[in-house]
């Protein structure tokens, strides 16, 4: 599939006994040579070297559809007189007629032990193309139900991590900076999306202001990410409660 | 333009002396008969009755493009060897070759005294189609520059308000609820998007859990919104600082 790549490198012995761990990287950047592209490439390389099976969903290359519409349902609507996207997605998931692009992504999620979201921060959040991936792929019945959400969410045996670049520097995203503590903007993504689905959330990887720094510093940021990934399977999830974000 | 409607009702005398106030409603719901549709209709009616000129950008009806790509630029790229969306958007804005759908939305924003964002909460945020509107329309040079951001943002003479529906009830979105205080999720939207561009932010209009309540209660929520709009021009903006959100 265009925009989807897999890397598997078998070595013997495998580091950390991590044979067969599977990683999905949901990646949203238009430019392969960008900092986000480099961070994605570094993850593919490092995790591949560990013997992990790595899949990349390159959303722009796939021209991934962000809009939640009737086109997502390849069977009869539950209620064609009153369109409720969430209800229809739930129904279509159970009956097996979600559109094939959504089904493909759900298959990748189901198979993954760890999902990494790699993106540039757009307006204190993910770019719309990645928001659309969340809106469409993580539907009721697949990622959660009621009361199967938060700690009981269906994806509770998986790890997730957001890795992103910012325009502003760390000072700007501090408690006294104009943009406020960077943790404030993690809440909707980490708690509202990932924790809601049950994911155990690993600490975010934040690469501050790569556009405004030297090539050497950018390389250090990429190397730091690769280095962290060497021991990623030993990391403990964060405690995804309000105190982590707001105190 | 498909999906764009205008309403102007002239009365004499006009309430509150509000002759000629212009309102843009950026609206994201697939179903006209939905609660979001009703809230949008109520705003068009009430503001129209006041003598305001109301424009609606009905994003799904417009099939609005959420993806930030090279297609947004109808002239030569600043750097075709290394695509940086933000830089290219800034350049294209200054040189006048942003794609026509973006230009059209910027014109509506420029003319508006008040912008209302009407949407159902998707994953603690706006639906992807509305995030795409923010990503593409509010570009550098048009909505902000450096240091012209936050209180110095280019849209500082305008008011903005987010009006949305939730799935969960108010208890779920309280400080002790599983989803946490609803104010936590307003920060990226109100501070990170609206305040960043200079907008004076009015208090949000939150319609909790319309799907799980009675028709009578839903009508009350719509009536309450219409009633608030009667005196909207007298409202004072919130103090968009961390203490409003997190204390």
GROMACS .gro file of C-alpha atoms in nm:
model
  494
    1UNK     CA    1   0.000   0.000   0.000
    2UNK     CA    2   0.134   0.340  -0.093
    3UNK     CA    3   0.269   0.521   0.209
    4UNK     CA    4   0.288   0.208   0.420
    5UNK     CA    5   0.624   0.053   0.481
    6UNK     CA    6   0.743  -0.233   0.694
    7UNK     CA    7   1.088  -0.301   0.827
    8UNK     CA    8   1.202  -0.615   0.996
    9UNK     CA    9   1.559  -0.690   1.078
   10UNK     CA   10   1.634  -1.019   1.242
   11UNK     CA   11   1.939  -1.039   1.458
   12UNK     CA   12   2.058  -1.307   1.692
   13UNK     CA   13   2.058  -1.255   1.980
   14UNK     CA   14   1.785  -0.990   1.992
   15UNK     CA   15   1.832  -0.706   2.240
   16UNK     CA   16   1.612  -0.712   2.547
   17UNK     CA   17   1.451  -1.035   2.434
   18UNK     CA   18   1.211  -0.824   2.231
   19UNK     CA   19   1.155  -1.074   1.954
   20UNK     CA   20   0.838  -1.009   1.769
   21UNK     CA   21   0.732  -0.683   1.930
   22UNK     CA   22   0.524  -0.490   1.683
   23UNK     CA   23   0.522  -0.113   1.645
   24UNK     CA   24   0.292   0.111   1.443
   25UNK     CA   25   0.414   0.461   1.365
   26UNK     CA   26   0.133   0.696   1.264
   27UNK     CA   27   0.325   0.967   1.087
   28UNK     CA   28   0.204   1.304   0.963
   29UNK     CA   29   0.454   1.517   0.776
   30UNK     CA   30   0.456   1.621   0.412
   31UNK     CA   31   0.837   1.636   0.379
   32UNK     CA   32   1.049   1.320   0.414
   33UNK     CA   33   1.360   1.532   0.482
   34UNK     CA   34   1.191   1.716   0.771
   35UNK     CA   35   1.278   1.675   1.138
   36UNK     CA   36   0.964   1.465   1.175
   37UNK     CA   37   1.079   1.250   0.885
   38UNK     CA   38   1.418   1.204   1.050
   39UNK     CA   39   1.260   1.113   1.384
   40UNK     CA   40   1.035   0.861   1.209
   41UNK     CA   41   1.331   0.715   1.016
   42UNK     CA   42   1.535   0.687   1.335
   43UNK     CA   43   1.254   0.495   1.504
   44UNK     CA   44   1.214   0.259   1.207
   45UNK     CA   45   1.588   0.193   1.212
   46UNK     CA   46   1.635   0.150   1.586
   47UNK     CA   47   1.325  -0.062   1.641
   48UNK     CA   48   1.405  -0.266   1.331
   49UNK     CA   49   1.754  -0.329   1.467
   50UNK     CA   50   1.593  -0.459   1.784
   51UNK     CA   51   1.401  -0.715   1.583
   52UNK     CA   52   1.070  -0.539   1.608
   53UNK     CA   53   0.824  -0.543   1.321
   54UNK     CA   54   0.764  -0.178   1.237
   55UNK     CA   55   0.476  -0.050   1.026
   56UNK     CA   56   0.446   0.313   0.922
   57UNK     CA   57   0.118   0.478   0.829
   58UNK     CA   58   0.246   0.776   0.633
   59UNK     CA   59  -0.077   0.974   0.633
   60UNK     CA   60   0.007   1.239   0.371
   61UNK     CA   61   0.161   0.982   0.137
   62UNK     CA   62  -0.157   0.776   0.178
   63UNK     CA   63  -0.368   1.092   0.127
   64UNK     CA   64  -0.555   0.971   0.433
   65UNK     CA   65  -0.915   1.093   0.451
   66UNK     CA   66  -0.969   1.304   0.767
   67UNK     CA   67  -1.341   1.376   0.722
   68UNK     CA   68  -1.595   1.166   0.911
   69UNK     CA   69  -1.875   1.116   0.660
   70UNK     CA   70  -2.125   0.865   0.524
   71UNK     CA   71  -1.857   0.743   0.287
   72UNK     CA   72  -1.709   0.548   0.577
   73UNK     CA   73  -1.997   0.300   0.566
   74UNK     CA   74  -2.022   0.042   0.294
   75UNK     CA   75  -2.354  -0.099   0.408
   76UNK     CA   76  -2.703   0.024   0.499
   77UNK     CA   77  -2.716   0.303   0.755
   78UNK     CA   78  -2.867   0.237   1.094
   79UNK     CA   79  -3.077   0.552   1.047
   80UNK     CA   80  -3.067   0.720   0.709
   81UNK     CA   81  -3.308   0.994   0.824
   82UNK     CA   82  -3.083   1.118   1.101
   83UNK     CA   83  -2.711   1.071   1.049
   84UNK     CA   84  -2.515   1.015   1.369
   85UNK     CA   85  -2.154   0.938   1.279
   86UNK     CA   86  -2.064   0.773   1.610
   87UNK     CA   87  -2.366   0.544   1.609
   88UNK     CA   88  -2.316   0.450   1.243
   89UNK     CA   89  -1.945   0.379   1.297
   90UNK     CA   90  -2.027   0.156   1.592
   91UNK     CA   91  -2.287  -0.033   1.388
   92UNK     CA   92  -2.064  -0.063   1.082
   93UNK     CA   93  -1.776  -0.190   1.296
   94UNK     CA   94  -1.991  -0.464   1.449
   95UNK     CA   95  -2.144  -0.561   1.115
   96UNK     CA   96  -1.812  -0.543   0.931
   97UNK     CA   97  -1.879  -0.276   0.673
   98UNK     CA   98  -1.650   0.009   0.768
   99UNK     CA   99  -1.461   0.149   0.469
  100UNK     CA  100  -1.147  -0.043   0.379
  101UNK     CA  101  -0.902   0.234   0.470
  102UNK     CA  102  -1.037   0.241   0.826
  103UNK     CA  103  -1.037  -0.140   0.850
  104UNK     CA  104  -0.674  -0.146   0.734
  105UNK     CA  105  -0.569   0.098   1.007
  106UNK     CA  106  -0.765  -0.090   1.272
  107UNK     CA  107  -0.582  -0.408   1.171
  108UNK     CA  108  -0.248  -0.233   1.220
  109UNK     CA  109  -0.357  -0.106   1.562
  110UNK     CA  110  -0.482  -0.450   1.666
  111UNK     CA  111  -0.146  -0.605   1.579
  112UNK     CA  112   0.067  -0.339   1.748
  113UNK     CA  113   0.223  -0.357   2.093
  114UNK     CA  114   0.324   0.010   2.074
  115UNK     CA  115   0.186   0.297   1.869
  116UNK     CA  116   0.396   0.607   1.813
  117UNK     CA  117   0.232   0.922   1.682
  118UNK     CA  118   0.492   1.136   1.505
  119UNK     CA  119   0.385   1.486   1.402
  120UNK     CA  120   0.457   1.859   1.408
  121UNK     CA  121   0.240   2.048   1.658
  122UNK     CA  122  -0.029   2.240   1.468
  123UNK     CA  123  -0.230   2.480   1.682
  124UNK     CA  124  -0.152   2.308   2.014
  125UNK     CA  125  -0.264   1.973   1.874
  126UNK     CA  126  -0.214   1.718   1.596
  127UNK     CA  127  -0.249   1.819   1.230
  128UNK     CA  128  -0.602   1.768   1.094
  129UNK     CA  129  -0.495   1.463   0.891
  130UNK     CA  130  -0.391   1.289   1.214
  131UNK     CA  131  -0.700   1.408   1.399
  132UNK     CA  132  -0.899   1.246   1.121
  133UNK     CA  133  -0.712   0.920   1.177
  134UNK     CA  134  -0.819   0.934   1.543
  135UNK     CA  135  -1.178   1.036   1.463
  136UNK     CA  136  -1.228   0.757   1.209
  137UNK     CA  137  -1.008   0.466   1.322
  138UNK     CA  138  -1.069   0.465   1.699
  139UNK     CA  139  -1.442   0.399   1.678
  140UNK     CA  140  -1.675   0.264   1.944
  141UNK     CA  141  -1.672  -0.115   1.949
  142UNK     CA  142  -1.311  -0.125   1.829
  143UNK     CA  143  -1.118   0.100   2.068
  144UNK     CA  144  -1.372   0.144   2.349
  145UNK     CA  145  -1.731   0.097   2.449
  146UNK     CA  146  -1.930   0.193   2.755
  147UNK     CA  147  -1.822   0.124   3.024
  148UNK     CA  148  -1.508  -0.011   2.853
  149UNK     CA  149  -1.318   0.314   2.844
  150UNK     CA  150  -1.017   0.469   3.020
  151UNK     CA  151  -0.855   0.189   3.224
  152UNK     CA  152  -1.105  -0.056   3.079
  153UNK     CA  153  -1.062   0.055   2.717
  154UNK     CA  154  -1.015  -0.219   2.457
  155UNK     CA  155  -0.656  -0.116   2.376
  156UNK     CA  156  -0.538  -0.155   2.736
  157UNK     CA  157  -0.268  -0.406   2.652
  158UNK     CA  158  -0.091  -0.163   2.424
  159UNK     CA  159   0.153   0.121   2.476
  160UNK     CA  160   0.122   0.459   2.306
  161UNK     CA  161   0.352   0.757   2.281
  162UNK     CA  162   0.326   1.093   2.113
  163UNK     CA  163   0.644   1.232   1.959
  164UNK     CA  164   0.626   1.581   1.817
  165UNK     CA  165   0.811   1.890   1.714
  166UNK     CA  166   0.715   2.243   1.811
  167UNK     CA  167   0.762   2.585   1.656
  168UNK     CA  168   0.831   2.759   1.987
  169UNK     CA  169   1.109   2.677   2.228
  170UNK     CA  170   1.089   2.515   2.572
  171UNK     CA  171   1.080   2.853   2.745
  172UNK     CA  172   0.769   2.954   2.552
  173UNK     CA  173   0.605   2.626   2.660
  174UNK     CA  174   0.689   2.665   3.029
  175UNK     CA  175   0.449   2.755   3.310
  176UNK     CA  176   0.558   3.117   3.284
  177UNK     CA  177   0.580   3.121   2.902
  178UNK     CA  178   0.318   3.279   2.678
  179UNK     CA  179   0.206   2.940   2.549
  180UNK     CA  180   0.181   2.790   2.898
  181UNK     CA  181   0.310   2.457   3.024
  182UNK     CA  182   0.343   2.209   2.737
  183UNK     CA  183   0.175   1.952   2.961
  184UNK     CA  184  -0.153   2.143   2.934
  185UNK     CA  185  -0.180   2.057   2.569
  186UNK     CA  186  -0.098   1.690   2.624
  187UNK     CA  187  -0.416   1.631   2.824
  188UNK     CA  188  -0.667   1.605   2.536
  189UNK     CA  189  -0.433   1.382   2.335
  190UNK     CA  190  -0.290   1.158   2.605
  191UNK     CA  191  -0.588   1.142   2.839
  192UNK     CA  192  -0.877   1.220   2.607
  193UNK     CA  193  -0.770   0.998   2.318
  194UNK     CA  194  -0.507   0.746   2.428
  195UNK     CA  195  -0.599   0.678   2.789
  196UNK     CA  196  -0.968   0.680   2.692
  197UNK     CA  197  -0.899   0.382   2.466
  198UNK     CA  198  -0.707   0.206   2.744
  199UNK     CA  199  -0.355   0.264   2.610
  200UNK     CA  200  -0.074   0.278   2.866
  201UNK     CA  201   0.081   0.616   2.785
  202UNK     CA  202   0.459   0.653   2.777
  203UNK     CA  203   0.615   0.994   2.836
  204UNK     CA  204   0.596   1.218   2.530
  205UNK     CA  205   0.901   1.285   2.313
  206UNK     CA  206   0.915   1.657   2.253
  207UNK     CA  207   1.162   1.806   2.008
  208UNK     CA  208   1.150   2.180   2.064
  209UNK     CA  209   1.188   2.431   1.784
  210UNK     CA  210   1.403   2.231   1.539
  211UNK     CA  211   1.351   2.501   1.274
  212UNK     CA  212   1.530   2.755   1.485
  213UNK     CA  213   1.832   2.557   1.592
  214UNK     CA  214   2.153   2.429   1.436
  215UNK     CA  215   2.195   2.117   1.227
  216UNK     CA  216   2.410   1.979   1.506
  217UNK     CA  217   2.136   2.029   1.765
  218UNK     CA  218   1.882   1.868   1.533
  219UNK     CA  219   2.106   1.564   1.500
  220UNK     CA  220   2.134   1.551   1.878
  221UNK     CA  221   1.756   1.550   1.910
  222UNK     CA  222   1.725   1.261   1.665
  223UNK     CA  223   2.005   1.070   1.839
  224UNK     CA  224   1.840   1.129   2.176
  225UNK     CA  225   1.516   0.978   2.046
  226UNK     CA  226   1.695   0.677   1.899
  227UNK     CA  227   1.880   0.631   2.227
  228UNK     CA  228   1.558   0.642   2.426
  229UNK     CA  229   1.405   0.378   2.200
  230UNK     CA  230   1.688   0.137   2.290
  231UNK     CA  231   1.523   0.090   2.628
  232UNK     CA  232   1.166   0.186   2.544
  233UNK     CA  233   1.031  -0.158   2.643
  234UNK     CA  234   1.157  -0.109   2.997
  235UNK     CA  235   0.980   0.223   3.047
  236UNK     CA  236   0.690   0.257   3.287
  237UNK     CA  237   0.379   0.440   3.168
  238UNK     CA  238   0.303   0.780   3.313
  239UNK     CA  239   0.027   0.814   3.568
  240UNK     CA  240  -0.232   0.970   3.339
  241UNK     CA  241  -0.426   1.171   3.599
  242UNK     CA  242  -0.490   1.547   3.625
  243UNK     CA  243  -0.209   1.590   3.876
  244UNK     CA  244   0.050   1.480   3.616
  245UNK     CA  245  -0.068   1.757   3.386
  246UNK     CA  246  -0.178   2.047   3.599
  247UNK     CA  247   0.011   2.055   3.928
  248UNK     CA  248  -2.122   2.883  -0.281
  249UNK     CA  249  -2.259   2.549  -0.176
  250UNK     CA  250  -2.279   2.520   0.200
  251UNK     CA  251  -2.250   2.893   0.254
  252UNK     CA  252  -2.562   3.083   0.348
  253UNK     CA  253  -2.624   3.440   0.448
  254UNK     CA  254  -2.914   3.583   0.642
  255UNK     CA  255  -2.989   3.947   0.692
  256UNK     CA  256  -3.304   4.076   0.842
  257UNK     CA  257  -3.347   4.447   0.861
  258UNK     CA  258  -3.568   4.581   1.134
  259UNK     CA  259  -3.626   4.931   1.260
  260UNK     CA  260  -3.526   5.002   1.526
  261UNK     CA  261  -3.247   4.745   1.559
  262UNK     CA  262  -3.197   4.594   1.904
  263UNK     CA  263  -2.891   4.713   2.094
  264UNK     CA  264  -2.793   4.940   1.810
  265UNK     CA  265  -2.621   4.645   1.650
  266UNK     CA  266  -2.667   4.755   1.291
  267UNK     CA  267  -2.422   4.593   1.063
  268UNK     CA  268  -2.249   4.355   1.306
  269UNK     CA  269  -2.118   4.062   1.109
  270UNK     CA  270  -2.101   3.705   1.236
  271UNK     CA  271  -1.933   3.402   1.084
  272UNK     CA  272  -2.047   3.060   1.205
  273UNK     CA  273  -1.797   2.785   1.126
  274UNK     CA  274  -2.016   2.479   1.150
  275UNK     CA  275  -1.917   2.113   1.146
  276UNK     CA  276  -2.197   1.861   1.158
  277UNK     CA  277  -2.308   1.616   0.893
  278UNK     CA  278  -2.676   1.616   0.992
  279UNK     CA  279  -2.889   1.931   0.957
  280UNK     CA  280  -3.146   1.791   1.202
  281UNK     CA  281  -2.881   1.733   1.472
  282UNK     CA  282  -2.848   1.930   1.794
  283UNK     CA  283  -2.553   2.112   1.637
  284UNK     CA  284  -2.771   2.193   1.337
  285UNK     CA  285  -3.042   2.329   1.569
  286UNK     CA  286  -2.793   2.540   1.762
  287UNK     CA  287  -2.655   2.679   1.437
  288UNK     CA  288  -3.006   2.752   1.306
  289UNK     CA  289  -3.099   2.925   1.631
  290UNK     CA  290  -2.793   3.149   1.605
  291UNK     CA  291  -2.867   3.236   1.241
  292UNK     CA  292  -3.225   3.324   1.337
  293UNK     CA  293  -3.152   3.524   1.652
  294UNK     CA  294  -2.857   3.716   1.510
  295UNK     CA  295  -3.046   3.775   1.188
  296UNK     CA  296  -3.336   3.916   1.388
  297UNK     CA  297  -3.093   4.155   1.553
  298UNK     CA  298  -2.997   4.288   1.214
  299UNK     CA  299  -2.662   4.114   1.201
  300UNK     CA  300  -2.522   3.982   0.878
  301UNK     CA  301  -2.465   3.612   0.938
  302UNK     CA  302  -2.252   3.387   0.722
  303UNK     CA  303  -2.229   3.012   0.775
  304UNK     CA  304  -1.937   2.800   0.661
  305UNK     CA  305  -2.101   2.457   0.661
  306UNK     CA  306  -1.781   2.254   0.639
  307UNK     CA  307  -1.925   1.912   0.554
  308UNK     CA  308  -2.164   2.057   0.296
  309UNK     CA  309  -1.864   2.238   0.145
  310UNK     CA  310  -1.659   1.915   0.163
  311UNK     CA  311  -1.394   2.140   0.313
  312UNK     CA  312  -1.038   2.009   0.265
  313UNK     CA  313  -0.871   1.948   0.605
  314UNK     CA  314  -0.527   1.836   0.477
  315UNK     CA  315  -0.244   2.088   0.469
  316UNK     CA  316  -0.063   2.009   0.144
  317UNK     CA  317   0.112   2.161  -0.157
  318UNK     CA  318  -0.227   2.192  -0.323
  319UNK     CA  319  -0.288   2.500  -0.110
  320UNK     CA  320  -0.038   2.699  -0.314
  321UNK     CA  321  -0.119   2.818  -0.663
  322UNK     CA  322   0.221   2.970  -0.731
  323UNK     CA  323   0.587   2.872  -0.711
  324UNK     CA  324   0.703   2.724  -0.383
  325UNK     CA  325   0.950   2.915  -0.172
  326UNK     CA  326   1.157   2.595  -0.147
  327UNK     CA  327   1.052   2.302  -0.362
  328UNK     CA  328   1.334   2.084  -0.227
  329UNK     CA  329   1.220   2.103   0.133
  330UNK     CA  330   0.849   2.150   0.189
  331UNK     CA  331   0.760   2.348   0.500
  332UNK     CA  332   0.385   2.407   0.507
  333UNK     CA  333   0.395   2.702   0.749
  334UNK     CA  334   0.663   2.887   0.554
  335UNK     CA  335   0.492   2.823   0.222
  336UNK     CA  336   0.153   2.936   0.356
  337UNK     CA  337   0.310   3.257   0.487
  338UNK     CA  338   0.475   3.323   0.152
  339UNK     CA  339   0.164   3.239  -0.049
  340UNK     CA  340  -0.048   3.463   0.171
  341UNK     CA  341   0.184   3.758   0.118
  342UNK     CA  342   0.214   3.696  -0.255
  343UNK     CA  343  -0.156   3.626  -0.299
  344UNK     CA  344  -0.156   3.271  -0.429
  345UNK     CA  345  -0.322   3.070  -0.154
  346UNK     CA  346  -0.585   2.834  -0.291
  347UNK     CA  347  -0.925   2.992  -0.345
  348UNK     CA  348  -1.107   2.796  -0.073
  349UNK     CA  349  -0.864   2.931   0.189
  350UNK     CA  350  -0.885   3.284   0.050
  351UNK     CA  351  -1.264   3.266   0.065
  352UNK     CA  352  -1.259   3.168   0.432
  353UNK     CA  353  -1.003   3.436   0.517
  354UNK     CA  354  -1.231   3.694   0.356
  355UNK     CA  355  -1.518   3.579   0.580
  356UNK     CA  356  -1.296   3.600   0.888
  357UNK     CA  357  -1.169   3.945   0.792
  358UNK     CA  358  -1.526   4.075   0.760
  359UNK     CA  359  -1.654   3.919   1.083
  360UNK     CA  360  -1.693   4.091   1.418
  361UNK     CA  361  -1.769   3.760   1.589
  362UNK     CA  362  -1.683   3.404   1.490
  363UNK     CA  363  -1.877   3.115   1.640
  364UNK     CA  364  -1.740   2.762   1.607
  365UNK     CA  365  -2.028   2.513   1.630
  366UNK     CA  366  -1.933   2.145   1.655
  367UNK     CA  367  -1.972   1.816   1.840
  368UNK     CA  368  -1.675   1.734   2.061
  369UNK     CA  369  -1.467   1.460   1.893
  370UNK     CA  370  -1.190   1.319   2.111
  371UNK     CA  371  -1.171   1.618   2.347
  372UNK     CA  372  -1.134   1.855   2.052
  373UNK     CA  373  -1.288   1.974   1.726
  374UNK     CA  374  -1.365   1.727   1.445
  375UNK     CA  375  -1.081   1.691   1.194
  376UNK     CA  376  -1.267   1.888   0.928
  377UNK     CA  377  -1.276   2.190   1.165
  378UNK     CA  378  -0.915   2.137   1.273
  379UNK     CA  379  -0.829   2.152   0.904
  380UNK     CA  380  -1.010   2.485   0.876
  381UNK     CA  381  -0.791   2.617   1.158
  382UNK     CA  382  -0.470   2.465   1.017
  383UNK     CA  383  -0.525   2.609   0.669
  384UNK     CA  384  -0.716   2.936   0.715
  385UNK     CA  385  -0.538   3.089   1.015
  386UNK     CA  386  -0.198   3.113   0.850
  387UNK     CA  387   0.098   3.331   0.944
  388UNK     CA  388   0.068   3.676   0.792
  389UNK     CA  389  -0.311   3.660   0.800
  390UNK     CA  390  -0.400   3.569   1.159
  391UNK     CA  391  -0.070   3.629   1.334
  392UNK     CA  392   0.299   3.688   1.285
  393UNK     CA  393   0.592   3.715   1.521
  394UNK     CA  394   0.572   3.896   1.758
  395UNK     CA  395   0.212   3.971   1.657
  396UNK     CA  396   0.052   3.686   1.845
  397UNK     CA  397  -0.165   3.641   2.154
  398UNK     CA  398  -0.274   3.993   2.264
  399UNK     CA  399  -0.101   4.134   1.957
  400UNK     CA  400  -0.253   3.885   1.711
  401UNK     CA  401  -0.397   4.028   1.390
  402UNK     CA  402  -0.754   3.927   1.479
  403UNK     CA  403  -0.753   4.124   1.805
  404UNK     CA  404  -1.053   4.336   1.715
  405UNK     CA  405  -1.276   4.033   1.682
  406UNK     CA  406  -1.469   3.816   1.921
  407UNK     CA  407  -1.470   3.434   1.909
  408UNK     CA  408  -1.675   3.172   2.086
  409UNK     CA  409  -1.679   2.795   2.075
  410UNK     CA  410  -2.018   2.628   2.105
  411UNK     CA  411  -2.021   2.252   2.123
  412UNK     CA  412  -2.209   1.941   2.225
  413UNK     CA  413  -2.062   1.656   2.426
  414UNK     CA  414  -2.131   1.284   2.452
  415UNK     CA  415  -2.075   1.271   2.828
  416UNK     CA  416  -2.270   1.467   3.086
  417UNK     CA  417  -2.152   1.755   3.305
  418UNK     CA  418  -2.065   1.522   3.591
  419UNK     CA  419  -1.824   1.327   3.368
  420UNK     CA  420  -1.658   1.656   3.272
  421UNK     CA  421  -1.616   1.783   3.629
  422UNK     CA  422  -1.293   1.802   3.828
  423UNK     CA  423  -1.379   1.469   3.991
  424UNK     CA  424  -1.523   1.308   3.677
  425UNK     CA  425  -1.333   1.052   3.467
  426UNK     CA  426  -1.293   1.297   3.181
  427UNK     CA  427  -1.169   1.577   3.407
  428UNK     CA  428  -1.276   1.941   3.414
  429UNK     CA  429  -1.417   2.046   3.078
  430UNK     CA  430  -1.204   2.362   3.107
  431UNK     CA  431  -0.888   2.153   3.059
  432UNK     CA  432  -0.985   2.076   2.703
  433UNK     CA  433  -1.072   2.437   2.623
  434UNK     CA  434  -0.711   2.552   2.666
  435UNK     CA  435  -0.569   2.438   2.331
  436UNK     CA  436  -0.870   2.572   2.141
  437UNK     CA  437  -0.934   2.899   2.323
  438UNK     CA  438  -0.579   2.989   2.420
  439UNK     CA  439  -0.375   2.798   2.163
  440UNK     CA  440  -0.585   2.887   1.859
  441UNK     CA  441  -0.816   3.180   1.931
  442UNK     CA  442  -0.617   3.387   2.180
  443UNK     CA  443  -0.300   3.316   1.980
  444UNK     CA  444  -0.460   3.497   1.685
  445UNK     CA  445  -0.565   3.785   1.910
  446UNK     CA  446  -0.936   3.704   1.934
  447UNK     CA  447  -1.120   3.819   2.245
  448UNK     CA  448  -1.267   3.491   2.367
  449UNK     CA  449  -1.624   3.482   2.498
  450UNK     CA  450  -1.728   3.209   2.742
  451UNK     CA  451  -1.791   2.877   2.569
  452UNK     CA  452  -2.145   2.750   2.512
  453UNK     CA  453  -2.150   2.386   2.619
  454UNK     CA  454  -2.451   2.167   2.552
  455UNK     CA  455  -2.394   1.851   2.753
  456UNK     CA  456  -2.503   1.508   2.631
  457UNK     CA  457  -2.798   1.603   2.408
  458UNK     CA  458  -2.813   1.245   2.279
  459UNK     CA  459  -2.898   1.115   2.622
  460UNK     CA  460  -3.163   1.362   2.726
  461UNK     CA  461  -3.526   1.436   2.644
  462UNK     CA  462  -3.655   1.635   2.347
  463UNK     CA  463  -3.780   1.892   2.598
  464UNK     CA  464  -3.433   1.934   2.751
  465UNK     CA  465  -3.279   1.965   2.405
  466UNK     CA  466  -3.524   2.243   2.321
  467UNK     CA  467  -3.431   2.415   2.646
  468UNK     CA  468  -3.061   2.400   2.551
  469UNK     CA  469  -3.133   2.558   2.212
  470UNK     CA  470  -3.356   2.824   2.371
  471UNK     CA  471  -3.088   2.899   2.628
  472UNK     CA  472  -2.834   2.957   2.350
  473UNK     CA  473  -3.072   3.183   2.157
  474UNK     CA  474  -3.144   3.374   2.475
  475UNK     CA  475  -2.774   3.424   2.546
  476UNK     CA  476  -2.724   3.557   2.194
  477UNK     CA  477  -2.979   3.833   2.260
  478UNK     CA  478  -2.720   4.006   2.476
  479UNK     CA  479  -2.401   3.857   2.331
  480UNK     CA  480  -2.266   4.199   2.228
  481UNK     CA  481  -2.271   4.313   2.590
  482UNK     CA  482  -2.061   4.021   2.714
  483UNK     CA  483  -1.709   4.070   2.841
  484UNK     CA  484  -1.439   3.832   2.716
  485UNK     CA  485  -1.296   3.577   2.957
  486UNK     CA  486  -0.952   3.636   3.102
  487UNK     CA  487  -0.769   3.381   2.887
  488UNK     CA  488  -0.489   3.292   3.131
  489UNK     CA  489  -0.392   2.958   3.289
  490UNK     CA  490  -0.576   3.045   3.611
  491UNK     CA  491  -0.911   3.055   3.427
  492UNK     CA  492  -0.851   2.699   3.308
  493UNK     CA  493  -0.657   2.518   3.574
  494UNK     CA  494  -0.731   2.663   3.918
   0.00000   0.00000   0.00000
